[in-house]
Short mmCIF file of N, CA and C in Angstrom, two decimals:
data_model
loop_
_atom_site.label_atom_id
_atom_site.label_comp_id
_atom_site.label_asym_id
_atom_site.label_seq_id
_atom_site.Cartn_x
_atom_site.Cartn_y
_atom_site.Cartn_z
N MET A 1125 1.14 -1.39 0.14
CA MET A 1125 0.29 0.20 0.44
C MET A 1125 0.71 1.24 -0.07
N ASP A 1126 0.36 2.07 -0.85
CA ASP A 1126 0.98 3.37 -0.39
C ASP A 1126 0.99 4.33 0.04
N ILE A 1127 1.41 5.72 0.69
CA ILE A 1127 2.02 6.21 1.54
C ILE A 1127 0.18 7.19 1.85
N SER A 1128 -0.02 7.64 0.47
CA SER A 1128 -1.26 8.36 0.49
C SER A 1128 -2.55 7.87 0.69
N ALA A 1129 -2.86 6.16 0.31
CA ALA A 1129 -3.39 4.84 0.62
C ALA A 1129 -3.99 4.98 2.09
N LYS A 1130 -2.28 4.80 2.85
CA LYS A 1130 -2.27 4.77 4.42
C LYS A 1130 -2.50 6.07 4.83
N LEU A 1131 -2.05 7.56 4.45
CA LEU A 1131 -2.76 8.55 5.28
C LEU A 1131 -3.78 8.66 5.13
N ASP A 1132 -4.76 7.70 3.89
CA ASP A 1132 -6.63 8.33 3.94
C ASP A 1132 -6.70 7.15 4.89
N GLU A 1133 -6.35 6.35 4.88
CA GLU A 1133 -7.04 5.47 6.16
C GLU A 1133 -6.70 6.12 7.40
N LEU A 1134 -5.64 6.57 7.57
CA LEU A 1134 -5.78 7.70 9.10
C LEU A 1134 -6.57 8.45 9.17
N ALA A 1135 -6.57 9.41 8.05
CA ALA A 1135 -8.27 9.86 8.41
C ALA A 1135 -9.62 9.15 8.39
N LYS A 1136 -9.64 8.64 7.24
CA LYS A 1136 -10.54 7.93 7.78
C LYS A 1136 -10.81 7.41 9.46
N LEU A 1137 -9.90 6.72 9.84
CA LEU A 1137 -9.79 6.52 11.08
C LEU A 1137 -10.80 7.84 12.40
N ILE A 1138 -9.67 8.39 12.23
CA ILE A 1138 -10.49 10.06 12.36
C ILE A 1138 -11.64 10.99 12.63
N GLU A 1139 -11.91 10.63 11.39
CA GLU A 1139 -13.52 10.81 10.79
C GLU A 1139 -14.49 10.14 11.13
N ASP A 1140 -13.90 8.79 11.11
CA ASP A 1140 -15.10 7.92 11.78
C ASP A 1140 -14.96 7.89 13.33
N ALA A 1141 -14.01 8.26 13.98
CA ALA A 1141 -14.31 8.52 15.39
C ALA A 1141 -15.66 8.97 16.51
N ARG A 1142 -15.73 8.30 17.12
CA ARG A 1142 -16.85 8.73 17.75
C ARG A 1142 -16.64 10.45 18.58
N ALA A 1143 -17.47 11.30 18.32
CA ALA A 1143 -16.69 12.60 19.24
C ALA A 1143 -17.67 12.72 19.92
N MET A 1144 -16.50 13.69 20.69
CA MET A 1144 -17.40 13.90 22.25
C MET A 1144 -18.12 14.96 22.35
N PRO A 1145 -19.30 14.91 23.24
CA PRO A 1145 -20.17 15.70 23.58
C PRO A 1145 -19.54 17.13 23.63
N MET A 1146 -19.79 18.51 23.18
CA MET A 1146 -19.93 19.84 23.12
C MET A 1146 -18.07 19.84 23.18
N SER A 1147 -17.82 19.00 22.26
CA SER A 1147 -16.45 19.64 22.41
C SER A 1147 -15.77 18.72 20.79
N ALA A 1148 -14.66 19.76 19.96
CA ALA A 1148 -14.20 19.51 18.90
C ALA A 1148 -13.30 18.35 18.86
N SER A 1149 -13.40 17.39 20.48
CA SER A 1149 -12.25 16.16 20.43
C SER A 1149 -12.90 14.63 20.18
N CYS A 1150 -12.37 13.64 19.65
CA CYS A 1150 -13.09 12.32 19.30
C CYS A 1150 -12.24 11.59 20.31
N ILE A 1151 -12.78 10.45 20.19
CA ILE A 1151 -12.42 9.01 21.00
C ILE A 1151 -12.19 8.18 20.13
N ILE A 1152 -10.97 8.09 19.84
CA ILE A 1152 -9.72 7.00 19.27
C ILE A 1152 -9.19 5.97 19.40
N ASN A 1153 -9.74 4.90 18.72
CA ASN A 1153 -8.49 3.60 19.32
C ASN A 1153 -7.09 3.98 18.75
N ARG A 1154 -6.25 4.06 20.19
CA ARG A 1154 -4.66 4.32 20.18
C ARG A 1154 -4.24 3.32 19.30
N ALA A 1155 -4.61 2.08 19.46
CA ALA A 1155 -3.31 0.79 18.81
C ALA A 1155 -4.18 0.75 16.84
N GLU A 1156 -5.21 1.35 16.85
CA GLU A 1156 -5.60 1.87 14.97
C GLU A 1156 -4.98 2.28 14.47
N VAL A 1157 -4.94 3.65 15.78
CA VAL A 1157 -3.97 5.35 14.75
C VAL A 1157 -2.66 4.75 14.95
N LEU A 1158 -2.35 4.03 15.98
CA LEU A 1158 -0.72 3.71 16.18
C LEU A 1158 -0.14 2.83 15.36
N GLU A 1159 -0.95 2.10 14.51
CA GLU A 1159 -0.61 1.33 13.71
C GLU A 1159 -0.23 1.90 12.12
N ALA A 1160 -1.82 3.13 12.19
CA ALA A 1160 -2.08 3.72 10.48
C ALA A 1160 -0.73 4.56 10.43
N ILE A 1161 0.20 4.96 11.38
CA ILE A 1161 1.09 6.29 11.84
C ILE A 1161 2.17 5.29 11.32
N GLU A 1162 2.09 3.80 12.04
CA GLU A 1162 3.73 2.58 11.47
C GLU A 1162 3.87 2.52 10.28
N GLY A 1163 2.04 2.48 9.78
CA GLY A 1163 2.04 2.10 8.54
C GLY A 1163 2.82 3.08 7.97
N VAL A 1164 2.59 4.17 7.85
CA VAL A 1164 2.72 5.56 7.06
C VAL A 1164 4.50 5.67 7.54
N ARG A 1165 5.14 5.34 8.64
CA ARG A 1165 6.93 5.90 8.66
C ARG A 1165 7.02 4.68 8.10
N GLY A 1166 6.26 3.53 7.58
CA GLY A 1166 6.80 2.05 6.92
C GLY A 1166 7.37 2.41 5.30
N SER A 1167 5.87 3.20 4.80
CA SER A 1167 6.00 3.68 3.84
C SER A 1167 7.03 4.77 3.26
N LEU A 1168 7.37 5.42 3.97
CA LEU A 1168 7.83 6.59 3.91
C LEU A 1168 9.45 6.28 3.15
N PRO A 1169 10.39 5.43 3.99
CA PRO A 1169 11.45 5.26 3.13
C PRO A 1169 11.27 4.76 1.61
N SER A 1170 10.47 3.89 1.49
CA SER A 1170 10.22 3.20 0.25
C SER A 1170 9.90 4.72 -1.03
N GLU A 1171 8.83 5.33 -0.53
CA GLU A 1171 8.32 6.53 -0.90
C GLU A 1171 9.51 7.87 -1.67
N LEU A 1172 10.43 8.03 -0.15
CA LEU A 1172 11.66 8.77 -0.24
C LEU A 1172 12.27 8.13 -1.48
N ASN A 1173 12.64 6.63 -1.44
CA ASN A 1173 13.42 6.59 -2.66
C ASN A 1173 13.08 6.78 -3.90
N VAL A 1174 11.41 6.65 -4.04
CA VAL A 1174 10.67 6.68 -5.48
C VAL A 1174 10.85 7.96 -5.46
N ALA A 1175 10.75 8.97 -4.50
CA ALA A 1175 11.11 10.63 -4.68
C ALA A 1175 12.22 10.67 -5.41
N ARG A 1176 13.44 10.13 -4.09
CA ARG A 1176 14.66 10.68 -4.71
C ARG A 1176 15.27 9.97 -6.12
N SER A 1177 14.76 9.09 -6.39
CA SER A 1177 14.76 8.39 -8.23
C SER A 1177 14.35 9.17 -9.36
N VAL A 1178 12.80 9.71 -8.84
CA VAL A 1178 12.31 10.49 -9.46
C VAL A 1178 13.32 11.54 -9.85
N LEU A 1179 13.89 12.54 -8.28
CA LEU A 1179 14.09 13.45 -8.75
C LEU A 1179 15.72 13.18 -9.56
N LYS A 1180 16.42 12.37 -9.14
CA LYS A 1180 17.37 11.57 -9.75
C LYS A 1180 17.38 11.92 -11.27
N ASP A 1181 15.99 10.66 -11.58
CA ASP A 1181 16.37 10.37 -13.10
C ASP A 1181 15.67 11.91 -13.71
N ARG A 1182 15.12 13.36 -12.71
CA ARG A 1182 14.78 14.42 -13.42
C ARG A 1182 15.81 15.01 -13.80
N SER A 1183 16.79 15.02 -12.15
CA SER A 1183 17.81 15.84 -12.97
C SER A 1183 18.90 15.05 -13.70
N ALA A 1184 19.26 14.24 -14.14
CA ALA A 1184 19.98 13.23 -15.31
C ALA A 1184 18.86 13.59 -16.28
N VAL A 1185 17.80 13.25 -16.34
CA VAL A 1185 16.89 13.91 -18.30
C VAL A 1185 17.35 15.26 -17.98
N VAL A 1186 17.56 16.44 -17.27
CA VAL A 1186 17.35 17.52 -17.55
C VAL A 1186 18.72 17.63 -17.81
N GLU A 1187 19.89 17.15 -17.31
CA GLU A 1187 21.31 17.07 -17.66
C GLU A 1187 21.32 16.41 -19.16
N GLU A 1188 20.62 15.72 -19.14
CA GLU A 1188 20.95 14.75 -20.92
C GLU A 1188 20.03 16.21 -21.75
N GLY A 1189 18.96 16.61 -21.45
CA GLY A 1189 18.73 17.53 -22.32
C GLY A 1189 19.48 18.47 -22.64
N ARG A 1190 20.12 19.49 -21.21
CA ARG A 1190 21.24 20.04 -21.14
C ARG A 1190 22.18 19.82 -22.61
N LEU A 1191 22.76 18.69 -22.08
CA LEU A 1191 23.70 17.96 -22.98
C LEU A 1191 23.54 18.22 -24.46
N GLU A 1192 21.93 17.85 -24.33
CA GLU A 1192 21.91 17.44 -25.94
C GLU A 1192 21.25 18.95 -26.67
N ALA A 1193 21.01 19.88 -25.54
CA ALA A 1193 20.44 20.92 -26.17
C ALA A 1193 22.62 21.66 -26.57
N GLN A 1194 22.97 21.34 -25.64
CA GLN A 1194 24.73 22.15 -26.20
C GLN A 1194 24.84 21.37 -27.34
N ARG A 1195 24.95 20.21 -27.73
CA ARG A 1195 25.64 19.49 -28.64
C ARG A 1195 24.70 20.34 -30.06
N ILE A 1196 23.41 20.24 -30.07
CA ILE A 1196 22.62 20.68 -31.37
C ILE A 1196 23.08 22.28 -31.40
N VAL A 1197 23.69 22.89 -30.34
CA VAL A 1197 23.96 24.27 -30.53
C VAL A 1197 25.30 23.99 -31.42
N ASP A 1198 26.40 23.70 -30.67
CA ASP A 1198 27.31 23.37 -31.34
C ASP A 1198 27.46 22.94 -32.89
N GLU A 1199 27.27 22.09 -32.73
CA GLU A 1199 26.44 21.58 -33.92
C GLU A 1199 26.55 22.85 -35.16
N ALA A 1200 24.84 23.31 -34.41
CA ALA A 1200 24.50 24.49 -35.52
C ALA A 1200 25.55 25.32 -35.76
N GLU A 1201 26.44 25.64 -34.64
CA GLU A 1201 27.64 26.69 -34.91
C GLU A 1201 28.42 26.29 -35.95
N ALA A 1202 29.17 24.89 -35.59
CA ALA A 1202 29.83 24.33 -36.70
C ALA A 1202 29.65 24.58 -38.03
N GLU A 1203 27.91 23.59 -38.48
CA GLU A 1203 27.88 24.20 -39.46
C GLU A 1203 27.35 25.98 -40.09
N ARG A 1204 27.04 26.86 -39.49
CA ARG A 1204 26.85 28.36 -39.67
C ARG A 1204 28.39 28.32 -39.64
N TYR A 1205 29.75 27.96 -39.47
CA TYR A 1205 30.96 28.01 -39.54
C TYR A 1205 31.51 27.70 -41.09
N LYS A 1206 31.32 26.80 -41.25
CA LYS A 1206 31.69 25.57 -42.31
C LYS A 1206 30.82 26.23 -43.61
N LEU A 1207 29.47 27.15 -43.12
CA LEU A 1207 28.63 27.59 -44.47
C LEU A 1207 29.05 29.22 -44.28
N VAL A 1208 29.95 29.56 -43.57
CA VAL A 1208 30.34 30.93 -43.71
C VAL A 1208 31.93 30.88 -44.07
N SER A 1209 32.72 29.83 -43.58
CA SER A 1209 33.91 30.01 -44.86
C SER A 1209 33.72 29.09 -45.66
N ARG A 1210 32.73 28.84 -46.41
CA ARG A 1210 32.68 27.97 -47.85
C ARG A 1210 32.42 29.43 -48.58
N THR A 1211 31.35 30.39 -47.79
CA THR A 1211 30.65 31.24 -48.72
C THR A 1211 32.35 32.15 -48.76
N GLU A 1212 32.77 32.07 -47.65
CA GLU A 1212 34.40 33.54 -47.81
C GLU A 1212 35.29 32.52 -48.61
N VAL A 1213 35.52 31.16 -48.95
CA VAL A 1213 36.07 30.83 -50.04
C VAL A 1213 35.83 31.09 -51.01
N VAL A 1214 34.42 30.75 -51.72
CA VAL A 1214 33.39 30.87 -52.60
C VAL A 1214 33.96 32.76 -53.16
N LYS A 1215 33.94 33.52 -52.30
CA LYS A 1215 34.47 34.99 -52.40
C LYS A 1215 35.31 34.97 -52.65
N GLU A 1216 36.20 34.31 -51.83
CA GLU A 1216 37.76 34.80 -52.11
C GLU A 1216 38.15 34.08 -53.08
N ALA A 1217 37.34 33.25 -54.48
CA ALA A 1217 37.86 32.25 -54.87
C ALA A 1217 37.66 33.25 -56.14
N THR A 1218 36.17 33.85 -56.14
CA THR A 1218 35.86 34.62 -57.57
C THR A 1218 36.40 35.63 -57.64
N ARG A 1219 36.88 36.59 -56.52
CA ARG A 1219 37.97 37.34 -56.47
C ARG A 1219 39.26 36.68 -57.19
N GLU A 1220 39.74 35.77 -56.81
CA GLU A 1220 40.87 35.33 -57.70
C GLU A 1220 40.90 35.36 -58.89
N ALA A 1221 39.79 34.93 -58.96
CA ALA A 1221 39.42 34.58 -60.44
C ALA A 1221 39.48 35.71 -61.88
N GLU A 1222 38.99 36.63 -61.18
CA GLU A 1222 38.21 37.87 -61.46
C GLU A 1222 40.08 38.65 -61.32
N ARG A 1223 40.73 38.87 -60.92
CA ARG A 1223 42.05 38.99 -60.69
C ARG A 1223 42.73 38.51 -61.70
N LEU A 1224 42.65 37.19 -61.91
CA LEU A 1224 43.83 36.22 -62.99
C LEU A 1224 42.98 36.78 -64.29
N ILE A 1225 41.76 37.00 -64.44
CA ILE A 1225 41.34 37.25 -65.81
C ILE A 1225 41.93 38.53 -66.46
N ALA A 1226 41.95 39.11 -65.09
CA ALA A 1226 41.93 40.87 -65.32
C ALA A 1226 43.64 40.68 -65.80
N ALA A 1227 44.51 39.86 -65.39
CA ALA A 1227 45.65 40.11 -65.19
C ALA A 1227 45.98 39.30 -66.80
N ALA A 1228 45.45 38.49 -67.10
CA ALA A 1228 45.49 37.67 -68.37
C ALA A 1228 44.94 38.51 -69.39
N GLN A 1229 43.89 39.29 -69.35
CA GLN A 1229 43.67 40.05 -70.28
C GLN A 1229 44.89 41.62 -70.64
N SER A 1230 45.29 42.08 -69.29
CA SER A 1230 46.06 42.88 -69.62
C SER A 1230 47.86 42.12 -70.07
N GLU A 1231 48.12 41.30 -69.53
CA GLU A 1231 49.23 40.59 -70.48
C GLU A 1231 48.85 39.95 -71.94
N THR A 1232 47.45 39.84 -72.67
CA THR A 1232 46.87 39.57 -73.52
C THR A 1232 47.19 40.95 -74.62
N ASP A 1233 46.81 41.57 -74.04
CA ASP A 1233 46.63 43.23 -74.08
C ASP A 1233 47.94 43.86 -74.75
N ARG A 1234 49.13 43.54 -73.97
CA ARG A 1234 50.72 43.89 -73.80
C ARG A 1234 51.37 43.26 -75.04
N MET A 1235 50.66 41.68 -75.06
CA MET A 1235 51.56 41.21 -76.26
C MET A 1235 50.84 41.44 -77.33
N ARG A 1236 49.48 41.54 -78.10
CA ARG A 1236 48.98 41.84 -78.60
C ARG A 1236 49.76 43.46 -79.64
N VAL A 1237 49.89 44.16 -78.22
CA VAL A 1237 51.04 45.57 -78.75
C VAL A 1237 52.39 45.36 -79.40
N GLU A 1238 52.86 44.10 -78.41
CA GLU A 1238 54.45 43.79 -78.68
C GLU A 1238 54.24 43.24 -80.45
N VAL A 1239 53.36 42.32 -80.18
CA VAL A 1239 53.40 41.10 -81.50
C VAL A 1239 53.14 42.70 -82.67
N ASP A 1240 51.85 43.54 -82.57
CA ASP A 1240 51.65 44.08 -83.55
C ASP A 1240 53.20 45.34 -84.13
N ASP A 1241 53.57 45.61 -82.77
CA ASP A 1241 54.86 46.32 -82.89
C ASP A 1241 56.08 45.73 -84.13
N TYR A 1242 56.24 44.34 -83.61
CA TYR A 1242 57.43 43.46 -84.23
C TYR A 1242 57.09 42.82 -85.58
N VAL A 1243 55.59 43.14 -85.64
CA VAL A 1243 55.16 43.19 -87.31
C VAL A 1243 55.03 43.70 -88.17
N ASP A 1244 55.07 45.41 -87.36
CA ASP A 1244 55.03 46.72 -88.22
C ASP A 1244 56.22 46.66 -88.34
N ALA A 1245 57.28 46.30 -87.71
CA ALA A 1245 58.63 46.52 -87.84
C ALA A 1245 59.76 45.45 -89.29
N LYS A 1246 58.86 44.39 -88.97
CA LYS A 1246 59.09 43.53 -90.30
C LYS A 1246 58.66 44.25 -91.51
N LEU A 1247 57.23 44.25 -91.57
CA LEU A 1247 56.69 45.03 -92.87
C LEU A 1247 57.37 46.26 -93.56
N ALA A 1248 58.21 46.94 -92.13
CA ALA A 1248 58.81 48.47 -92.64
C ALA A 1248 59.87 47.69 -93.41
N ASN A 1249 60.39 46.83 -92.46
CA ASN A 1249 62.02 46.38 -93.37
C ASN A 1249 61.60 45.47 -94.27
N PHE A 1250 60.62 45.18 -94.78
CA PHE A 1250 59.84 44.76 -96.03
C PHE A 1250 59.75 45.43 -97.50
N GLU A 1251 59.54 46.63 -96.56
CA GLU A 1251 58.97 47.62 -97.45
C GLU A 1251 60.14 48.07 -97.76
N ILE A 1252 61.43 48.21 -97.54
CA ILE A 1252 62.40 48.85 -97.88
C ILE A 1252 63.28 48.40 -98.55
N ILE A 1253 63.29 46.84 -98.29
CA ILE A 1253 63.74 45.76 -98.97
C ILE A 1253 63.13 45.58 -100.50
N LEU A 1254 61.34 45.79 -100.57
CA LEU A 1254 60.93 45.79 -101.74
C LEU A 1254 61.28 46.90 -102.66
N ARG A 1255 61.45 48.31 -101.69
CA ARG A 1255 61.64 49.82 -102.11
C ARG A 1255 62.92 49.56 -103.09
N ARG A 1256 63.73 48.96 -102.41
CA ARG A 1256 65.21 49.08 -103.00
C ARG A 1256 65.29 48.22 -104.16
N THR A 1257 64.63 47.02 -104.21
CA THR A 1257 64.46 45.93 -105.17
C THR A 1257 63.51 46.83 -106.27
N LEU A 1258 62.73 46.93 -105.98
CA LEU A 1258 62.41 48.23 -106.94
C LEU A 1258 62.68 49.08 -107.70
N ASP A 1259 63.63 49.31 -106.92
CA ASP A 1259 64.53 50.86 -107.56
C ASP A 1259 66.16 50.38 -108.15
N ALA A 1260 66.41 48.79 -108.02
CA ALA A 1260 67.28 48.18 -108.79
C ALA A 1260 66.58 47.78 -110.16
N VAL A 1261 65.30 47.49 -109.85
CA VAL A 1261 64.64 46.75 -111.33
C VAL A 1261 64.50 47.94 -112.15
N GLU A 1262 63.92 48.99 -111.17
CA GLU A 1262 63.61 50.32 -112.10
C GLU A 1262 64.68 50.62 -112.93
N HIS A 1263 66.28 50.62 -111.95
CA HIS A 1263 67.45 51.14 -112.88
C HIS A 1263 67.76 50.28 -113.81
N GLY A 1264 67.55 49.13 -113.63
CA GLY A 1264 67.78 47.96 -114.70
C GLY A 1264 67.20 48.23 -115.45
N ARG A 1265 65.82 48.64 -115.57
CA ARG A 1265 65.08 48.99 -116.86
C ARG A 1265 65.53 49.71 -117.72
N ASN A 1266 65.85 51.00 -116.96
CA ASN A 1266 66.35 52.57 -117.35
C ASN A 1266 68.11 51.81 -118.44
N LYS A 1267 68.45 51.03 -117.64
CA LYS A 1267 70.18 51.22 -118.39
C LYS A 1267 69.49 50.16 -119.18
N ILE A 1268 68.36 49.26 -119.44
CA ILE A 1268 68.58 48.58 -121.18
C ILE A 1268 67.79 49.59 -121.75
N HIS A 1269 67.14 50.25 -121.64
CA HIS A 1269 66.33 51.44 -122.33
C HIS A 1269 67.53 52.09 -122.58
N GLY A 1270 68.65 52.38 -121.94
CA GLY A 1270 69.53 53.58 -122.09
C GLY A 1270 70.22 52.84 -123.16
N ARG A 1271 70.52 51.78 -123.09
CA ARG A 1271 71.28 50.57 -124.29
C ARG A 1271 70.52 50.99 -125.47
N HIS A 1272 69.39 50.26 -125.36
CA HIS A 1272 69.00 50.63 -126.77
C HIS A 1272 68.71 51.84 -127.33
N SER A 1273 68.92 52.60 -126.33
CA SER A 1273 68.54 54.26 -126.96
C SER A 1273 69.97 54.32 -127.82
N GLU A 1274 71.09 53.97 -126.92
CA GLU A 1274 72.65 54.21 -127.59
C GLU A 1274 72.52 53.15 -128.55
N LEU A 1275 72.37 52.29 -128.86
CA LEU A 1275 72.11 51.27 -130.10
C LEU A 1275 72.01 52.15 -131.15
N GLU A 1276 70.57 52.36 -130.79
CA GLU A 1276 69.73 53.27 -131.91
C GLU A 1276 70.36 54.27 -132.48
N ALA A 1277 70.85 54.98 -131.61
CA ALA A 1277 71.62 56.41 -131.98
C ALA A 1277 72.66 55.75 -132.85
N LEU A 1278 73.43 54.65 -132.13
CA LEU A 1278 74.38 54.67 -132.70
C LEU A 1278 74.39 53.50 -134.22
N SER A 1279 73.69 53.12 -134.28
CA SER A 1279 72.79 52.44 -136.04
C SER A 1279 72.24 53.20 -136.29
N ASP A 1280 71.53 54.39 -136.18
CA ASP A 1280 71.26 55.33 -136.46
C ASP A 1280 72.81 56.71 -137.46
N SER A 1281 73.21 56.66 -136.64
CA SER A 1281 74.48 57.86 -136.82
C SER A 1281 75.50 56.73 -137.76
N GLN A 1282 75.63 55.41 -137.65
CA GLN A 1282 76.07 54.68 -138.75
C GLN A 1282 75.93 54.39 -140.03
N ALA A 1283 74.39 54.90 -139.92
CA ALA A 1283 73.51 54.30 -140.94
C ALA A 1283 73.48 55.96 -142.11
N GLU A 1284 73.87 56.80 -140.96
CA GLU A 1284 74.04 58.13 -141.92
C GLU A 1284 75.15 58.10 -142.08
N ALA A 1285 76.33 57.58 -141.42
CA ALA A 1285 77.31 58.07 -141.51
C ALA A 1285 78.03 57.02 -143.29
N GLU A 1286 77.44 56.08 -143.53
CA GLU A 1286 77.97 55.56 -144.63
C GLU A 1286 77.32 55.01 -145.72
N PRO A 1287 77.63 55.70 -146.88
CA PRO A 1287 76.50 55.29 -147.96
C PRO A 1287 75.80 54.35 -148.06
N LEU A 1288 75.17 54.26 -148.41
CA LEU A 1288 74.50 53.43 -148.89
C LEU A 1288 75.14 52.53 -150.07
N PRO A 1289 75.62 51.51 -150.28
CA PRO A 1289 76.11 50.54 -151.66
C PRO A 1289 75.16 51.12 -152.79
N GLY A 1290 76.04 51.18 -153.84
CA GLY A 1290 74.61 51.25 -154.64
C GLY A 1290 73.88 52.01 -155.76
#
């Protein structure tokens, strides 16, 4: 029997006791009351043990809940840190990619100018060589025309100087 039932039994003994006339007192059977009190006393250690167990379990459950809550918070913090880190890594990678693209574009522009200058210098040199070649060709042609003119003049002068047979 649990302590609550034993206390109910003790209360029933007192309620059912014969009342003293003109008084709030009553006559109760001492042996029955003492036996009920002993029953309550006997139940107290087991009830206290149950109460202690419940309190201990409550403390353990509360501690377990607190530890679980802390674990969840720690995991959330770790996940937040990872996400922030990933975000920072992505931002840094994007900045680095943009920097590399800009550097590559700058290098490409510089190389294009160098190549254009090189090609222009080669073309200018080729132009000079072609002009000299053209001048030499023109000079050669003029020389040939000059010889032909001299030969014609010489032929004409010889033809005038020589009488024709006949």
